[in-house]
mmCIF file of C-alpha atoms and ligand atoms in Angstrom:
data_model
loop_
_atom_site.group_PDB
_atom_site.id
_atom_site.type_symbol
_atom_site.label_atom_id
_atom_site.label_comp_id
_atom_site.label_asym_id
_atom_site.label_seq_id
_atom_site.Cartn_x
_atom_site.Cartn_y
_atom_site.Cartn_z
ATOM 1 C CA MET A 1 56.681 70.756 33.890
ATOM 2 C CA LYS A 2 57.520 67.069 33.267
ATOM 3 C CA ARG A 3 60.343 67.378 31.302
ATOM 4 C CA ILE A 4 61.285 64.469 28.525
ATOM 5 C CA LYS A 5 64.829 63.396 29.297
ATOM 6 C CA ILE A 6 66.673 62.346 25.903
ATOM 7 C CA LEU A 7 69.869 60.624 26.156
ATOM 8 C CA SER A 8 71.593 60.165 22.861
ATOM 9 C CA VAL A 9 74.775 58.373 22.644
ATOM 10 C CA VAL A 10 78.068 58.382 20.465
ATOM 11 C CA GLY A 11 80.794 56.643 20.144
ATOM 12 C CA ALA A 12 82.721 56.676 17.097
ATOM 13 C CA ARG A 13 83.534 59.558 14.720
ATOM 14 C CA PRO A 14 81.004 59.795 12.272
ATOM 15 C CA ASN A 15 78.274 59.850 14.867
ATOM 16 C CA MET A 16 79.778 63.532 16.070
ATOM 17 C CA MET A 17 78.653 64.883 12.985
ATOM 18 C CA LYS A 18 75.013 62.934 12.824
ATOM 19 C CA ILE A 19 74.098 64.128 16.568
ATOM 20 C CA ALA A 20 75.349 67.641 16.761
ATOM 21 C CA PRO A 21 72.374 69.121 14.730
ATOM 22 C CA PHE A 22 70.081 66.720 16.459
ATOM 23 C CA VAL A 23 71.283 68.093 20.171
ATOM 24 C CA LYS A 24 71.295 71.871 18.829
ATOM 25 C CA GLU A 25 67.773 71.329 18.157
ATOM 26 C CA LEU A 26 66.745 69.818 21.499
ATOM 27 C CA SER A 27 68.183 72.407 23.395
ATOM 28 C CA LYS A 28 65.917 74.976 22.054
ATOM 29 C CA HIS A 29 62.704 73.297 23.551
ATOM 30 C CA ARG A 30 62.415 73.469 26.990
ATOM 31 C CA CYS A 31 60.410 70.205 27.415
ATOM 32 C CA PHE A 32 63.485 68.268 26.504
ATOM 33 C CA LYS A 33 66.015 67.125 28.674
ATOM 34 C CA SER A 34 68.933 65.999 26.846
ATOM 35 C CA LEU A 35 72.206 64.262 27.826
ATOM 36 C CA VAL A 36 74.834 63.108 25.521
ATOM 37 C CA VAL A 37 77.065 59.800 26.588
ATOM 38 C CA HIS A 38 80.071 59.317 24.559
ATOM 39 C CA THR A 39 80.964 55.680 24.787
ATOM 40 C CA GLY A 40 84.430 55.901 24.162
ATOM 41 C CA GLN A 41 84.654 53.539 21.434
ATOM 42 C CA HIS A 42 87.034 56.099 19.319
ATOM 43 C CA TYR A 43 88.952 57.687 22.375
ATOM 44 C CA ASP A 44 91.727 59.594 20.349
ATOM 45 C CA THR A 45 91.482 62.968 20.549
ATOM 46 C CA ARG A 46 92.019 63.123 16.334
ATOM 47 C CA MET A 47 89.398 60.729 16.066
ATOM 48 C CA SER A 48 86.659 62.161 18.733
ATOM 49 C CA LYS A 49 87.356 65.325 21.277
ATOM 50 C CA VAL A 50 88.491 67.489 17.908
ATOM 51 C CA PHE A 51 84.715 67.079 16.612
ATOM 52 C CA PHE A 52 83.211 67.944 19.770
ATOM 53 C CA GLU A 53 85.255 71.370 19.492
ATOM 54 C CA ASP A 54 84.720 72.036 15.943
ATOM 55 C CA LEU A 55 81.394 71.163 15.933
ATOM 56 C CA GLU A 56 80.177 73.265 19.200
ATOM 57 C CA LEU A 57 79.523 70.352 20.901
ATOM 58 C CA SER A 58 79.480 70.493 24.966
ATOM 59 C CA LYS A 59 81.379 67.804 26.483
ATOM 60 C CA PRO A 60 79.389 64.561 26.944
ATOM 61 C CA GLY A 61 77.653 64.555 30.207
ATOM 62 C CA ILE A 62 79.476 61.088 30.390
ATOM 63 C CA TYR A 63 82.087 59.254 28.955
ATOM 64 C CA LEU A 64 82.576 55.364 29.383
ATOM 65 C CA GLY A 65 85.931 54.834 28.168
ATOM 66 C CA VAL A 66 85.098 51.748 26.525
ATOM 67 C CA GLY A 67 88.080 51.486 23.689
ATOM 68 C CA SER A 68 89.280 48.711 21.335
ATOM 69 C CA GLY A 69 88.298 45.579 20.929
ATOM 70 C CA SER A 70 86.977 42.284 19.103
ATOM 71 C CA HIS A 71 83.501 42.887 17.955
ATOM 72 C CA ALA A 72 82.155 40.940 20.719
ATOM 73 C CA VAL A 73 84.319 42.227 23.589
ATOM 74 C CA GLN A 74 83.819 45.786 22.369
ATOM 75 C CA THR A 75 80.541 44.796 22.048
ATOM 76 C CA ALA A 76 79.833 43.240 25.665
ATOM 77 C CA CYS A 77 81.945 46.007 27.319
ATOM 78 C CA LEU A 78 79.624 48.674 25.542
ATOM 79 C CA MET A 79 76.258 46.987 26.954
ATOM 80 C CA GLU A 80 77.375 45.860 30.202
ATOM 81 C CA ARG A 81 78.790 50.023 30.555
ATOM 82 C CA LEU A 82 75.896 51.283 28.726
ATOM 83 C CA GLU A 83 73.338 49.720 31.296
ATOM 84 C CA LYS A 84 74.728 50.961 34.309
ATOM 85 C CA VAL A 85 73.732 54.317 32.401
ATOM 86 C CA PHE A 86 70.493 53.800 31.289
ATOM 87 C CA LEU A 87 69.501 52.167 34.899
ATOM 88 C CA ASP A 88 71.615 55.698 36.558
ATOM 89 C CA GLU A 89 69.705 58.077 34.479
ATOM 90 C CA LYS A 90 66.234 56.418 33.141
ATOM 91 C CA PRO A 91 65.704 58.421 29.852
ATOM 92 C CA HIS A 92 62.642 58.370 28.396
ATOM 93 C CA LEU A 93 64.394 57.710 24.824
ATOM 94 C CA ILE A 94 67.523 56.707 23.997
ATOM 95 C CA VAL A 95 68.479 58.025 20.670
ATOM 96 C CA VAL A 96 70.924 56.667 18.232
ATOM 97 C CA VAL A 97 72.885 57.304 15.099
ATOM 98 C CA GLY A 98 74.329 55.664 12.248
ATOM 99 C CA ASP A 99 75.572 52.317 12.497
ATOM 100 C CA VAL A 100 78.610 51.477 14.580
ATOM 101 C CA ASN A 101 79.020 49.184 17.460
ATOM 102 C CA SER A 102 78.024 51.328 19.584
ATOM 103 C CA THR A 103 74.928 52.241 17.945
ATOM 104 C CA MET A 104 73.867 48.606 17.932
ATOM 105 C CA ALA A 105 75.108 48.251 21.482
ATOM 106 C CA ALA A 106 72.949 51.190 22.862
ATOM 107 C CA ALA A 107 69.774 49.809 20.137
ATOM 108 C CA LEU A 108 70.297 46.492 22.505
ATOM 109 C CA THR A 109 70.835 47.688 25.668
ATOM 110 C CA ALA A 110 67.911 50.007 25.986
ATOM 111 C CA ALA A 111 65.224 47.457 24.275
ATOM 112 C CA LYS A 112 66.125 44.918 27.090
ATOM 113 C CA LEU A 113 65.138 47.452 29.832
ATOM 114 C CA VAL A 114 62.316 48.549 27.906
ATOM 115 C CA ILE A 115 63.298 51.827 26.857
ATOM 116 C CA PRO A 116 61.874 53.135 23.391
ATOM 117 C CA ILE A 117 64.957 54.090 21.038
ATOM 118 C CA ALA A 118 64.888 56.741 17.895
ATOM 119 C CA HIS A 119 67.830 55.622 15.201
ATOM 120 C CA ILE A 120 68.651 58.745 12.908
ATOM 121 C CA GLU A 121 69.746 57.358 9.760
ATOM 122 C CA SER A 122 67.896 54.388 9.544
ATOM 123 C CA GLY A 123 66.705 52.309 6.574
ATOM 124 C CA LEU A 124 70.442 52.210 4.801
ATOM 125 C CA ARG A 125 71.161 48.879 3.211
ATOM 126 C CA SER A 126 74.415 47.674 1.402
ATOM 127 C CA PHE A 127 72.851 43.702 1.438
ATOM 128 C CA ASP A 128 75.973 42.719 2.498
ATOM 129 C CA ARG A 129 76.288 41.272 5.625
ATOM 130 C CA ALA A 130 80.101 40.565 5.995
ATOM 131 C CA MET A 131 79.798 44.209 6.648
ATOM 132 C CA PRO A 132 79.607 44.625 10.243
ATOM 133 C CA GLU A 133 77.535 47.878 9.765
ATOM 134 C CA GLU A 134 74.952 45.833 7.752
ATOM 135 C CA ILE A 135 74.366 43.465 10.690
ATOM 136 C CA ASN A 136 74.428 46.877 13.375
ATOM 137 C CA ARG A 137 72.129 48.837 11.024
ATOM 138 C CA ILE A 138 69.190 45.459 10.794
ATOM 139 C CA VAL A 139 69.670 44.840 14.416
ATOM 140 C CA THR A 140 69.187 48.697 15.623
ATOM 141 C CA ASP A 141 65.988 49.010 13.016
ATOM 142 C CA SER A 142 64.751 46.200 14.028
ATOM 143 C CA ILE A 143 63.948 47.346 17.728
ATOM 144 C CA SER A 144 63.520 50.549 17.377
ATOM 145 C CA GLU A 145 60.684 52.717 17.740
ATOM 146 C CA TYR A 146 61.132 55.890 15.779
ATOM 147 C CA LEU A 147 63.064 55.196 12.380
ATOM 148 C CA PHE A 148 63.892 58.009 10.908
ATOM 149 C CA ALA A 149 65.118 57.848 7.256
ATOM 150 C CA PRO A 150 67.635 60.100 5.116
ATOM 151 C CA SER A 151 65.763 58.855 2.096
ATOM 152 C CA LYS A 152 62.645 56.827 0.171
ATOM 153 C CA ASP A 153 65.131 53.863 -1.092
ATOM 154 C CA ALA A 154 65.631 53.599 3.251
ATOM 155 C CA VAL A 155 62.081 53.937 3.755
ATOM 156 C CA GLU A 156 61.729 51.115 0.966
ATOM 157 C CA ASN A 157 64.166 49.058 2.858
ATOM 158 C CA LEU A 158 62.527 49.118 5.957
ATOM 159 C CA LYS A 159 59.032 48.307 4.899
ATOM 160 C CA ASN A 160 60.212 45.259 2.772
ATOM 161 C CA GLU A 161 61.746 44.610 6.535
ATOM 162 C CA GLY A 162 58.350 44.489 7.968
ATOM 163 C CA ILE A 163 58.669 47.255 9.816
ATOM 164 C CA PRO A 164 55.370 49.221 10.569
ATOM 165 C CA ARG A 165 54.900 52.282 8.525
ATOM 166 C CA ASN A 166 53.443 53.700 11.578
ATOM 167 C CA LYS A 167 57.027 53.742 12.847
ATOM 168 C CA ILE A 168 58.884 54.723 9.943
ATOM 169 C CA PHE A 169 59.568 58.672 8.972
ATOM 170 C CA LEU A 170 60.968 60.572 6.388
ATOM 171 C CA VAL A 171 63.469 63.331 7.759
ATOM 172 C CA GLY A 172 66.286 63.551 5.166
ATOM 173 C CA ASN A 173 69.954 63.916 5.891
ATOM 174 C CA ILE A 174 71.276 64.989 9.123
ATOM 175 C CA MET A 175 74.645 64.898 8.121
ATOM 176 C CA ILE A 176 73.902 67.774 5.615
ATOM 177 C CA ASP A 177 72.411 69.556 8.333
ATOM 178 C CA THR A 178 76.004 69.887 9.638
ATOM 179 C CA LEU A 179 77.541 70.137 6.371
ATOM 180 C CA SER A 180 75.130 73.507 5.570
ATOM 181 C CA CYS A 181 75.671 74.887 9.405
ATOM 182 C CA PHE A 182 79.696 74.703 9.317
ATOM 183 C CA ARG A 183 80.458 75.308 5.806
ATOM 184 C CA LYS A 184 81.367 79.150 6.014
ATOM 185 C CA LYS A 185 83.454 77.945 9.540
ATOM 186 C CA ALA A 186 85.028 75.115 7.714
ATOM 187 C CA ASP A 187 85.833 77.646 4.761
ATOM 188 C CA LYS A 188 87.990 79.570 7.231
ATOM 189 C CA SER A 189 90.323 76.935 7.565
ATOM 190 C CA ARG A 190 94.338 77.360 7.556
ATOM 191 C CA ILE A 191 94.822 73.861 6.129
ATOM 192 C CA LEU A 192 95.453 74.303 2.368
ATOM 193 C CA LYS A 193 97.991 76.499 3.160
ATOM 194 C CA LYS A 194 99.486 74.751 5.902
ATOM 195 C CA LEU A 195 99.689 71.714 3.136
ATOM 196 C CA LYS A 196 100.339 74.276 0.256
ATOM 197 C CA LEU A 197 97.637 72.901 -1.843
ATOM 198 C CA SER A 198 95.519 74.837 -4.049
ATOM 199 C CA PRO A 199 91.736 74.731 -4.719
ATOM 200 C CA LYS A 200 91.175 71.630 -7.490
ATOM 201 C CA GLY A 201 94.882 71.041 -7.508
ATOM 202 C CA TYR A 202 94.713 67.600 -5.268
ATOM 203 C CA ALA A 203 92.622 64.751 -4.942
ATOM 204 C CA LEU A 204 91.571 63.457 -1.508
ATOM 205 C CA PHE A 205 92.112 60.006 0.020
ATOM 206 C CA THR A 206 90.690 58.019 2.501
ATOM 207 C CA LEU A 207 90.508 54.632 3.672
ATOM 208 C CA HIS A 208 89.533 52.557 6.621
ATOM 209 C CA ARG A 209 87.245 49.931 5.990
ATOM 210 C CA PRO A 210 88.299 46.485 7.505
ATOM 211 C CA SER A 211 87.770 44.548 3.886
ATOM 212 C CA ASN A 212 90.256 46.713 2.555
ATOM 213 C CA VAL A 213 92.899 47.074 4.610
ATOM 214 C CA ASP A 214 92.888 44.572 7.092
ATOM 215 C CA SER A 215 94.044 42.598 3.772
ATOM 216 C CA LYS A 216 97.308 42.798 2.197
ATOM 217 C CA LYS A 217 96.493 41.673 -1.208
ATOM 218 C CA ASN A 218 93.358 44.401 -1.241
ATOM 219 C CA LEU A 219 95.488 47.636 0.462
ATOM 220 C CA SER A 220 98.089 46.599 -2.122
ATOM 221 C CA ASN A 221 95.842 47.073 -4.957
ATOM 222 C CA ILE A 222 94.598 50.309 -3.793
ATOM 223 C CA LEU A 223 98.022 51.835 -3.059
ATOM 224 C CA ASP A 224 99.155 50.292 -6.837
ATOM 225 C CA ALA A 225 96.101 52.864 -7.806
ATOM 226 C CA VAL A 226 97.375 55.365 -5.783
ATOM 227 C CA LYS A 227 100.612 54.782 -6.777
ATOM 228 C CA LYS A 228 99.595 55.826 -10.477
ATOM 229 C CA ILE A 229 97.404 58.393 -9.894
ATOM 230 C CA GLN A 230 99.590 60.583 -7.810
ATOM 231 C CA GLU A 231 101.589 60.525 -11.013
ATOM 232 C CA LYS A 232 98.873 62.984 -12.516
ATOM 233 C CA ILE A 233 97.779 64.697 -9.290
ATOM 234 C CA THR A 234 98.906 65.209 -5.777
ATOM 235 C CA VAL A 235 96.896 62.719 -3.416
ATOM 236 C CA VAL A 236 96.325 64.037 0.286
ATOM 237 C CA PHE A 237 95.954 60.968 2.325
ATOM 238 C CA PRO A 238 94.803 61.599 5.991
ATOM 239 C CA VAL A 239 95.255 58.203 7.413
ATOM 240 C CA HIS A 240 92.492 56.288 9.223
ATOM 241 C CA LEU A 241 94.476 54.640 12.577
ATOM 242 C CA ARG A 242 93.277 51.323 12.075
ATOM 243 C CA THR A 243 94.485 51.917 8.560
ATOM 244 C CA GLU A 244 97.652 53.540 9.632
ATOM 245 C CA LYS A 245 98.096 50.184 12.048
ATOM 246 C CA MET A 246 97.470 47.973 9.038
ATOM 247 C CA ILE A 247 100.222 49.558 6.764
ATOM 248 C CA LYS A 248 102.878 49.524 9.384
ATOM 249 C CA LYS A 249 102.140 45.606 9.818
ATOM 250 C CA PHE A 250 102.245 44.553 6.340
ATOM 251 C CA GLY A 251 105.046 46.424 5.696
ATOM 252 C CA LEU A 252 103.906 48.726 3.503
ATOM 253 C CA GLU A 253 105.060 52.132 4.590
ATOM 254 C CA ALA A 254 108.432 52.540 2.698
ATOM 255 C CA TYR A 255 106.063 51.693 -0.509
ATOM 256 C CA LEU A 256 103.839 54.558 0.555
ATOM 257 C CA ARG A 257 106.527 56.625 1.482
ATOM 258 C CA SER A 258 108.350 56.068 -2.163
ATOM 259 C CA MET A 259 105.397 58.084 -3.653
ATOM 260 C CA LYS A 260 106.220 61.502 -3.796
ATOM 261 C CA GLN A 261 103.279 63.304 -4.652
ATOM 262 C CA VAL A 262 101.245 61.657 -1.886
ATOM 263 C CA ILE A 263 101.018 63.897 1.035
ATOM 264 C CA VAL A 264 100.734 61.397 4.312
ATOM 265 C CA THR A 265 98.753 63.063 7.338
ATOM 266 C CA GLN A 266 97.155 62.693 10.285
ATOM 267 C CA PRO A 267 93.550 62.334 10.634
ATOM 268 C CA TYR A 268 91.861 65.419 10.526
ATOM 269 C CA GLY A 269 88.710 67.192 12.667
ATOM 270 C CA TYR A 270 85.697 68.533 10.620
ATOM 271 C CA LEU A 271 86.639 71.487 9.607
ATOM 272 C CA ASP A 272 90.120 70.988 7.985
ATOM 273 C CA PHE A 273 88.813 67.660 6.549
ATOM 274 C CA MET A 274 85.630 69.589 5.045
ATOM 275 C CA LYS A 275 87.745 72.233 3.471
ATOM 276 C CA LEU A 276 90.269 69.810 2.125
ATOM 277 C CA LEU A 277 87.103 67.987 0.816
ATOM 278 C CA THR A 278 85.454 71.028 -0.768
ATOM 279 C CA ASN A 279 88.301 72.081 -2.884
ATOM 280 C CA SER A 280 89.105 68.789 -4.001
ATOM 281 C CA ARG A 281 89.328 67.608 -7.362
ATOM 282 C CA PHE A 282 87.703 64.059 -6.820
ATOM 283 C CA VAL A 283 87.899 62.016 -3.744
ATOM 284 C CA LEU A 284 88.870 58.256 -3.531
ATOM 285 C CA THR A 285 87.114 56.701 -0.455
ATOM 286 C CA ASP A 286 85.754 53.510 1.228
ATOM 287 C CA SER A 287 83.924 55.630 3.633
ATOM 288 C CA GLY A 288 79.632 55.959 4.141
ATOM 289 C CA GLY A 289 79.612 59.742 4.682
ATOM 290 C CA ILE A 290 81.408 61.132 2.301
ATOM 291 C CA GLN A 291 79.841 59.538 -0.339
ATOM 292 C CA GLU A 292 76.786 61.999 0.170
ATOM 293 C CA GLU A 293 78.698 65.223 1.288
ATOM 294 C CA THR A 294 79.999 64.771 -1.833
ATOM 295 C CA THR A 295 77.275 64.286 -4.188
ATOM 296 C CA VAL A 296 75.780 67.641 -2.209
ATOM 297 C CA LEU A 297 79.296 69.739 -2.838
ATOM 298 C CA LYS A 298 78.912 68.286 -6.450
ATOM 299 C CA ILE A 299 82.398 66.547 -6.508
ATOM 300 C CA PRO A 300 83.143 63.445 -7.994
ATOM 301 C CA CYS A 301 83.462 60.785 -5.312
ATOM 302 C CA ILE A 302 85.125 57.391 -6.370
ATOM 303 C CA THR A 303 84.148 54.601 -3.934
ATOM 304 C CA LEU A 304 86.714 51.478 -2.891
ATOM 305 C CA ARG A 305 83.830 49.616 -2.285
ATOM 306 C CA ASP A 306 81.844 46.799 -4.403
ATOM 307 C CA ARG A 307 78.266 47.717 -2.898
ATOM 308 C CA THR A 308 76.794 50.719 -1.174
ATOM 309 C CA GLU A 309 74.213 51.308 1.657
ATOM 310 C CA ARG A 310 73.555 54.610 0.211
ATOM 311 C CA PRO A 311 72.677 53.996 -3.578
ATOM 312 C CA LEU A 312 71.009 57.461 -4.242
ATOM 313 C CA THR A 313 74.654 59.258 -4.274
ATOM 314 C CA LEU A 314 75.042 56.832 -7.562
ATOM 315 C CA LYS A 315 71.840 57.605 -8.951
ATOM 316 C CA GLU A 316 71.034 61.004 -8.219
ATOM 317 C CA GLY A 317 75.067 62.400 -7.178
ATOM 318 C CA THR A 318 78.402 62.227 -8.118
ATOM 319 C CA ASN A 319 79.692 58.782 -6.874
ATOM 320 C CA VAL A 320 80.868 55.569 -8.801
ATOM 321 C CA LEU A 321 81.795 52.186 -7.304
ATOM 322 C CA VAL A 322 85.214 50.662 -8.337
ATOM 323 C CA GLY A 323 86.048 48.266 -5.328
ATOM 324 C CA ASN A 324 89.653 47.253 -4.906
ATOM 325 C CA ASN A 325 90.265 47.168 -8.285
ATOM 326 C CA THR A 326 93.571 48.811 -9.559
ATOM 327 C CA LYS A 327 92.480 49.258 -13.220
ATOM 328 C CA LYS A 328 89.048 50.183 -12.248
ATOM 329 C CA ILE A 329 90.361 52.897 -9.656
ATOM 330 C CA ILE A 330 93.167 54.015 -11.880
ATOM 331 C CA LEU A 331 90.196 54.463 -14.668
ATOM 332 C CA ALA A 332 87.938 56.726 -12.826
ATOM 333 C CA ALA A 333 90.258 58.632 -11.392
ATOM 334 C CA PHE A 334 91.597 59.584 -14.953
ATOM 335 C CA SER A 335 88.202 60.196 -15.690
ATOM 336 C CA ALA A 336 87.436 62.440 -13.346
ATOM 337 C CA LEU A 337 90.443 64.537 -14.168
ATOM 338 C CA THR A 338 89.366 64.759 -17.842
ATOM 339 C CA ASP A 339 85.464 64.786 -17.561
ATOM 340 C CA ASP A 340 83.909 66.057 -13.982
ATOM 341 C CA HIS A 341 80.667 67.568 -15.396
ATOM 342 C CA ARG A 342 78.122 64.811 -14.325
ATOM 343 C CA ARG A 343 74.538 66.173 -14.244
ATOM 344 C CA THR A 344 74.140 65.173 -10.449
ATOM 345 C CA ARG A 345 71.371 66.702 -8.405
ATOM 346 C CA ILE A 346 71.013 66.925 -4.271
ATOM 347 C CA PRO A 347 68.647 64.323 -3.193
ATOM 348 C CA ALA A 348 65.417 65.425 -1.457
ATOM 349 C CA LEU A 349 65.435 66.690 1.828
ATOM 350 C CA TRP A 350 69.408 66.419 2.182
ATOM 351 C CA ASP A 351 68.527 70.331 2.663
ATOM 352 C CA GLY A 352 69.482 71.065 5.952
ATOM 353 C CA LYS A 353 66.522 70.796 8.392
ATOM 354 C CA THR A 354 66.896 67.295 9.263
ATOM 355 C CA ALA A 355 66.880 68.116 12.773
ATOM 356 C CA LYS A 356 64.056 70.143 12.544
ATOM 357 C CA ARG A 357 62.012 67.648 11.193
ATOM 358 C CA ILE A 358 62.878 64.992 14.147
ATOM 359 C CA VAL A 359 62.166 67.204 16.940
ATOM 360 C CA ARG A 360 58.876 68.257 15.350
ATOM 361 C CA VAL A 361 57.987 64.046 15.017
ATOM 362 C CA LEU A 362 59.035 63.710 18.868
ATOM 363 C CA LEU A 363 57.080 66.811 19.924
ATOM 364 C CA LYS A 364 54.054 65.612 18.268
ATOM 365 C CA LYS A 365 54.073 61.776 18.269
ATOM 366 C CA ALA A 366 56.238 60.687 21.347
ATOM 367 C CA ARG A 367 54.153 59.111 24.280
ATOM 368 C CA PHE A 368 56.679 59.090 27.241
HETATM 369 C C1 UD1 B 1 84.626 52.579 13.346
HETATM 370 C C2 UD1 B 1 83.140 51.445 12.478
HETATM 371 C C3 UD1 B 1 82.703 52.361 11.306
HETATM 372 C C4 UD1 B 1 82.824 53.396 10.966
HETATM 373 C C5 UD1 B 1 84.576 53.705 11.373
HETATM 374 C C6 UD1 B 1 84.933 55.480 11.247
HETATM 375 C C7 UD1 B 1 82.168 50.069 13.986
HETATM 376 C C8 UD1 B 1 82.346 48.550 13.581
HETATM 377 N N1 UD1 B 1 83.055 50.266 12.638
HETATM 378 O O1 UD1 B 1 85.687 51.423 12.612
HETATM 379 O O2 UD1 B 1 82.030 51.635 10.773
HETATM 380 O O3 UD1 B 1 83.071 53.887 9.490
HETATM 381 O O4 UD1 B 1 84.744 53.812 12.837
HETATM 382 O O5 UD1 B 1 86.120 56.039 11.748
HETATM 383 O O6 UD1 B 1 81.901 50.523 14.578
HETATM 384 N N2 UD1 B 1 92.027 53.169 17.216
HETATM 385 C C9 UD1 B 1 92.491 53.796 17.894
HETATM 386 N N3 UD1 B 1 92.267 55.365 18.300
HETATM 387 C C10 UD1 B 1 90.629 55.457 17.913
HETATM 388 C C11 UD1 B 1 90.047 54.429 17.747
HETATM 389 C C12 UD1 B 1 90.435 53.582 16.926
HETATM 390 O O7 UD1 B 1 93.914 53.641 17.818
HETATM 391 O O8 UD1 B 1 90.187 56.175 18.644
HETATM 392 C C13 UD1 B 1 92.663 52.262 16.081
HETATM 393 C C14 UD1 B 1 92.672 50.506 17.136
HETATM 394 O O9 UD1 B 1 93.535 49.784 16.735
HETATM 395 C C15 UD1 B 1 91.391 50.049 17.015
HETATM 396 C C16 UD1 B 1 90.970 50.339 15.088
HETATM 397 O O10 UD1 B 1 91.579 51.594 15.284
HETATM 398 O O11 UD1 B 1 91.360 48.612 17.116
HETATM 399 C C17 UD1 B 1 89.638 50.122 14.990
HETATM 400 O O12 UD1 B 1 88.450 50.805 15.335
HETATM 401 P P1 UD1 B 1 87.383 50.347 15.843
HETATM 402 O O13 UD1 B 1 86.391 51.462 16.522
HETATM 403 O O14 UD1 B 1 87.422 49.140 16.035
HETATM 404 O O15 UD1 B 1 86.906 50.384 14.297
HETATM 405 P P2 UD1 B 1 86.747 51.585 12.831
HETATM 406 O O16 UD1 B 1 87.844 51.039 12.388
HETATM 407 O O17 UD1 B 1 87.467 52.559 13.529
#
């Protein structure tokens, strides 16, 4: 039997929870030969290796060690190294997930070698081209053959960009597959005990977008809000490495340290983070994925951005947008403290079965 060789590319932290259920599903079918390539865009153990362990993913078959750099430098290095792998491995299909630089670089490299591309989490749009991820999404979608969309609005975005309907597949949200699969395991994490926290007794805070952390003014606006919020409730702050670097650069370490009810920690792996998220009273974040996870977990999410590529979380879920405006952040947090009874629902097809639907499409439609 001729086996179909599928090469999945990951690079940064949020890629790992999107690829894990797909790779697991592929392994159930003998007709597929699966290889995972890790670009090394994220290389710190806390941003990478721990996710492979937590999500029970085998070690990547190939590791490229690309590392950090400006967008152009990183993208060029990614493409150069990926091209060699694609030429050596000769896959029938390249699978990319999400919207990080590794996603776009892998898609561009594959397209130039005329290898078909499947994009998981296709069609999300913030309509803000100042976001590096928005460029990555548009480029990747425009050259992919199989566009796996998480929601109807994503399908509409793709149709509006002129992508033929027969390339678009509404399959649901793959990250929720991971959430459903690992919830019980995450519940066993001892992180609350370790940090001496009680369920619903704290808010969780994450921050890493360049628009928020690379500007001293924006970062200070957000920290000013956190200072007020921690007077009412403990705030747990696992600090992203980019953010850690910028806090140091702007000399804001002492200011952060002066907030006695803020627990500053290292970034956590999937299981510890899920335990923290599930038990939090509300979340302050500028992440994309957390907006979706809080919607499914029905936890109020205060998003420190002006726009979102995940509008369903506003319409059907628990999400509100407040940008980096100090007053708006404080108001939203205080309101989440007193009133978290918003009527919300879990969007259609965010049901833990997305990977199955994707593999079904590949088995049925793909001609290799
Ligand atoms: C990247 C993604 C972003 C995603 C985020 C999740 C792009 C354009 N951005 O942003 O969409 O939401 O990951 O975390 O792809 N660093 C380390 N160790 C690491 C990785 C990064 O110290 O293992 C530091 C470096 O100083 C680096 C900086 O963090 O320059 C930024 O890393 P980079 O991968 O460029 O972007 P992120 O901000 O992590």
